[in-house]
Amino acid sequence: MQGFIKDYRQELDSAIWQMPPLYHRIWQYLKYMVNHQEQQIPMRDGSFMTIKRGQHLTSVRAIARAVGWYENTKWDEPNPKSVKNVLDWLVNQQMIQIDNGENGKKYTLVTILSWDKYQQTENSDNNKSSVWGNTKETGESHTGEGIQNQKGVSSNTRETQGKQSADINKNVKNDKNYKDDDKEDAHNAHRFYQENFGVLNPFMSQSISAWCEDLDDEIVIAAMKLTLSNNTRSFKYTEAILKDWVSLNLKSIHAIRSHEKQKAEKKKSNVVHPKSNHWRRKDVRRDKMPKWYEEEEQNGQAPPTPKSNETAQPEKSFTDLLEERKKRKEQGVMT
C-alpha cells in the first residue's frame, strides 16, 4: 500500500489518546484505509456505489480482523461489539460518520469528517494556511512525498477497491449475524450503566471500555445485573464479579450463566430450614423445686391448689408452712 496521510502531534492532547489503545488503533486504521480518490464499487445487485475521498466501505467484523495483533505468537483480535462501541464513540466525537445502507442494501460506509486535514489534494497542498496551526515547514517536508504519492494513488485506490469489493460480498451476511447477536443485548454496557447505576464519568467510561475489550459487552452487563440483584450499585462490586469470572477462565456468557446457576442451586441446597436438626430450641429455664415438694409428688399427694377468690384465705407465712408440714409428718402422713 502506497501513499501517506498527515498526522498531528495535537492528538497527544486529544480525547482519543486518553482512551484505551484500541480506540486509537481503529482510528488510525480508518485513516489509512479510506479512499484518496473517488471510486465506484460494484454492488451485488449489479449497480455501482460511489465511494468518495475520505470514505471506506467495510464491515464491523472486517475492522475487527484488520486491527488484530499477535501476542506471544498467538493471534488475537477484538470482538465485533467492542469495535462497534469504538465506532459509536468516534461518531459521538464527530470524527466519523457511518451509513448502514438503505432499500435493503446493508453495508458499513465510514466517512472521516474533515478528511482534508489528513490527506489534501495537490491544489490544497499549495495553500499556505494549514489545519490546526500546522507550520509551513511541515507542509513543505511532504512536498516530495506528495508528488510521489499522486503517482501511487491509482494503484493504492485499485488495491482499496479490490479489498472493498471483497468485503461488500460478505457484508450483508456479517451485518445480519452481528444484529442477531445484538437482539439479546439491546444496549451497550455504557448505556446500561447510565440507565441503572447513574452518571457515567470519563474514568468509569474507561473502566467499562477496558472490561468490554477484555471480555464482552454482554458479559459486563451480566455482571452489572448481578450487582443490582444484590441490592448495590457499586461498580467495584461489579469488577469483583468480573475478576472472579476471569480467574475461573469463564470467557463466554453461556459458561457464566451455567456457573451462576450452579452457585444458586448449591446455595439453595445449603439453606437450613427451621424444622431441621440444625435448629434447636434453647433450653427453657426451670427453677429447682424444694425436696419436700418432690417427696409429696412421689407419694401421690398433689401440692395444694390455690382456692378461688370467693374462699381465698390469707397467704400463710413460711413459718406456718413449716409448722404444718411438721404436724403432718408426726401424724404419719409423710414416711
mmCIF file of C-alpha atoms in Angstrom, residues 121-256:
data_model
loop_
_atom_site.group_PDB
_atom_site.id
_atom_site.type_symbol
_atom_site.label_atom_id
_atom_site.label_comp_id
_atom_site.label_asym_id
_atom_site.label_seq_id
_atom_site.Cartn_x
_atom_site.Cartn_y
_atom_site.Cartn_z
ATOM 1 C CA THR A 121 -5.191 17.359 -2.788
ATOM 2 C CA GLU A 122 -2.359 18.825 -4.847
ATOM 3 C CA ASN A 123 -4.078 22.210 -5.015
ATOM 4 C CA SER A 124 -4.770 22.372 -1.328
ATOM 5 C CA ASP A 125 -1.159 21.440 -0.542
ATOM 6 C CA ASN A 126 -0.121 24.765 -2.076
ATOM 7 C CA ASN A 127 -2.323 26.625 0.381
ATOM 8 C CA LYS A 128 -0.231 28.414 2.962
ATOM 9 C CA SER A 129 -2.816 28.051 5.697
ATOM 10 C CA SER A 130 -2.984 24.594 7.218
ATOM 11 C CA VAL A 131 -5.215 22.817 9.670
ATOM 12 C CA TRP A 132 -4.668 23.065 13.467
ATOM 13 C CA GLY A 133 -1.943 25.686 13.004
ATOM 14 C CA ASN A 134 0.413 23.304 11.179
ATOM 15 C CA THR A 135 3.609 25.108 10.115
ATOM 16 C CA LYS A 136 4.684 25.807 6.578
ATOM 17 C CA GLU A 137 7.776 23.684 7.126
ATOM 18 C CA THR A 138 5.621 20.655 7.920
ATOM 19 C CA GLY A 139 3.769 21.034 4.628
ATOM 20 C CA GLU A 140 6.990 21.521 2.673
ATOM 21 C CA SER A 141 8.555 18.440 4.210
ATOM 22 C CA HIS A 142 5.902 16.366 2.485
ATOM 23 C CA THR A 143 6.204 18.026 -0.941
ATOM 24 C CA GLY A 144 8.443 15.365 -2.420
ATOM 25 C CA GLU A 145 6.396 12.604 -0.894
ATOM 26 C CA GLY A 146 3.242 14.297 -2.122
ATOM 27 C CA ILE A 147 4.376 14.199 -5.752
ATOM 28 C CA GLN A 148 5.284 10.554 -5.436
ATOM 29 C CA ASN A 149 2.017 9.923 -3.622
ATOM 30 C CA GLN A 150 -0.032 11.316 -6.531
ATOM 31 C CA LYS A 151 1.626 8.743 -8.782
ATOM 32 C CA GLY A 152 0.852 5.947 -6.396
ATOM 33 C CA VAL A 153 -2.739 6.945 -5.736
ATOM 34 C CA SER A 154 -4.099 4.955 -8.657
ATOM 35 C CA SER A 155 -2.508 1.706 -7.531
ATOM 36 C CA ASN A 156 -3.477 2.431 -3.943
ATOM 37 C CA THR A 157 -7.118 3.037 -4.782
ATOM 38 C CA ARG A 158 -7.220 -0.033 -7.034
ATOM 39 C CA GLU A 159 -5.973 -2.109 -4.095
ATOM 40 C CA THR A 160 -8.520 -0.492 -1.800
ATOM 41 C CA GLN A 161 -11.255 -1.030 -4.383
ATOM 42 C CA GLY A 162 -10.438 -4.730 -4.623
ATOM 43 C CA LYS A 163 -10.479 -5.120 -0.862
ATOM 44 C CA GLN A 164 -13.728 -3.226 -0.511
ATOM 45 C CA SER A 165 -15.338 -5.332 -3.243
ATOM 46 C CA ALA A 166 -14.374 -8.475 -1.361
ATOM 47 C CA ASP A 167 -15.653 -7.011 1.896
ATOM 48 C CA ILE A 168 -19.017 -5.964 0.477
ATOM 49 C CA ASN A 169 -19.726 -9.510 -0.744
ATOM 50 C CA LYS A 170 -19.574 -10.682 2.868
ATOM 51 C CA ASN A 171 -21.015 -7.565 4.413
ATOM 52 C CA VAL A 172 -24.719 -8.463 4.207
ATOM 53 C CA LYS A 173 -24.197 -11.791 5.954
ATOM 54 C CA ASN A 174 -21.842 -10.345 8.563
ATOM 55 C CA ASP A 175 -24.160 -7.470 9.446
ATOM 56 C CA LYS A 176 -27.100 -9.861 9.782
ATOM 57 C CA ASN A 177 -25.131 -12.101 12.142
ATOM 58 C CA TYR A 178 -23.967 -9.120 14.132
ATOM 59 C CA LYS A 179 -27.512 -7.747 14.544
ATOM 60 C CA ASP A 180 -28.775 -11.187 15.547
ATOM 61 C CA ASP A 181 -26.162 -11.252 18.297
ATOM 62 C CA ASP A 182 -27.373 -7.840 19.455
ATOM 63 C CA LYS A 183 -31.030 -8.857 19.882
ATOM 64 C CA GLU A 184 -30.462 -10.145 23.407
ATOM 65 C CA ASP A 185 -28.393 -7.084 24.341
ATOM 66 C CA ALA A 186 -30.226 -4.064 23.003
ATOM 67 C CA HIS A 187 -27.978 -1.568 24.831
ATOM 68 C CA ASN A 188 -24.243 -1.450 25.234
ATOM 69 C CA ALA A 189 -22.536 -1.513 28.617
ATOM 70 C CA HIS A 190 -22.110 2.261 28.807
ATOM 71 C CA ARG A 191 -25.804 2.931 28.252
ATOM 72 C CA PHE A 192 -26.761 0.174 30.696
ATOM 73 C CA TYR A 193 -24.583 1.824 33.366
ATOM 74 C CA GLN A 194 -26.161 5.228 32.775
ATOM 75 C CA GLU A 195 -29.683 3.817 32.907
ATOM 76 C CA ASN A 196 -29.188 1.722 36.056
ATOM 77 C CA PHE A 197 -26.160 2.999 38.013
ATOM 78 C CA GLY A 198 -26.007 6.736 37.461
ATOM 79 C CA VAL A 199 -23.929 9.389 35.716
ATOM 80 C CA LEU A 200 -21.087 7.958 33.633
ATOM 81 C CA ASN A 201 -17.914 9.949 34.245
ATOM 82 C CA PRO A 202 -14.810 9.644 31.991
ATOM 83 C CA PHE A 203 -12.919 7.420 34.440
ATOM 84 C CA MET A 204 -15.825 4.993 34.743
ATOM 85 C CA SER A 205 -16.287 5.029 30.980
ATOM 86 C CA GLN A 206 -12.660 3.974 30.513
ATOM 87 C CA SER A 207 -13.034 1.186 33.063
ATOM 88 C CA ILE A 208 -16.137 -0.167 31.330
ATOM 89 C CA SER A 209 -14.463 0.079 27.912
ATOM 90 C CA ALA A 210 -11.424 -1.819 29.169
ATOM 91 C CA TRP A 211 -13.584 -4.638 30.545
ATOM 92 C CA CYS A 212 -15.592 -4.773 27.314
ATOM 93 C CA GLU A 213 -12.390 -5.120 25.319
ATOM 94 C CA ASP A 214 -11.104 -7.926 27.548
ATOM 95 C CA LEU A 215 -14.426 -9.761 27.742
ATOM 96 C CA ASP A 216 -17.622 -8.649 26.046
ATOM 97 C CA ASP A 217 -20.403 -6.111 26.479
ATOM 98 C CA GLU A 218 -22.857 -8.886 27.246
ATOM 99 C CA ILE A 219 -20.616 -10.280 29.999
ATOM 100 C CA VAL A 220 -20.056 -6.850 31.565
ATOM 101 C CA ILE A 221 -23.809 -6.180 31.504
ATOM 102 C CA ALA A 222 -24.431 -9.591 33.108
ATOM 103 C CA ALA A 223 -22.052 -8.633 35.940
ATOM 104 C CA MET A 224 -23.847 -5.304 36.412
ATOM 105 C CA LYS A 225 -27.224 -7.085 36.504
ATOM 106 C CA LEU A 226 -25.865 -9.444 39.166
ATOM 107 C CA THR A 227 -24.660 -6.408 41.109
ATOM 108 C CA LEU A 228 -28.123 -4.864 41.035
ATOM 109 C CA SER A 229 -29.726 -8.150 42.113
ATOM 110 C CA ASN A 230 -27.567 -7.978 45.237
ATOM 111 C CA ASN A 231 -29.054 -4.554 46.108
ATOM 112 C CA THR A 232 -25.960 -2.499 45.343
ATOM 113 C CA ARG A 233 -24.908 -0.067 42.632
ATOM 114 C CA SER A 234 -21.170 -0.187 43.250
ATOM 115 C CA PHE A 235 -19.073 -0.782 40.133
ATOM 116 C CA LYS A 236 -16.306 -2.094 42.392
ATOM 117 C CA TYR A 237 -18.717 -4.903 43.245
ATOM 118 C CA THR A 238 -19.194 -5.466 39.513
ATOM 119 C CA GLU A 239 -15.436 -5.572 38.964
ATOM 120 C CA ALA A 240 -15.081 -8.124 41.762
ATOM 121 C CA ILE A 241 -17.597 -10.334 39.935
ATOM 122 C CA LEU A 242 -15.731 -9.914 36.645
ATOM 123 C CA LYS A 243 -12.379 -10.714 38.269
ATOM 124 C CA ASP A 244 -13.901 -13.863 39.761
ATOM 125 C CA TRP A 245 -15.129 -14.965 36.328
ATOM 126 C CA VAL A 246 -11.746 -14.251 34.775
ATOM 127 C CA SER A 247 -9.955 -16.247 37.491
ATOM 128 C CA LEU A 248 -12.267 -19.179 36.678
ATOM 129 C CA ASN A 249 -11.491 -18.763 32.954
ATOM 130 C CA LEU A 250 -15.157 -18.086 32.146
ATOM 131 C CA LYS A 251 -14.993 -16.241 28.838
ATOM 132 C CA SER A 252 -18.432 -16.894 27.338
ATOM 133 C CA ILE A 253 -21.850 -15.802 28.527
ATOM 134 C CA HIS A 254 -23.071 -19.408 28.379
ATOM 135 C CA ALA A 255 -20.287 -20.613 30.685
ATOM 136 C CA ILE A 256 -21.002 -17.763 33.097
#
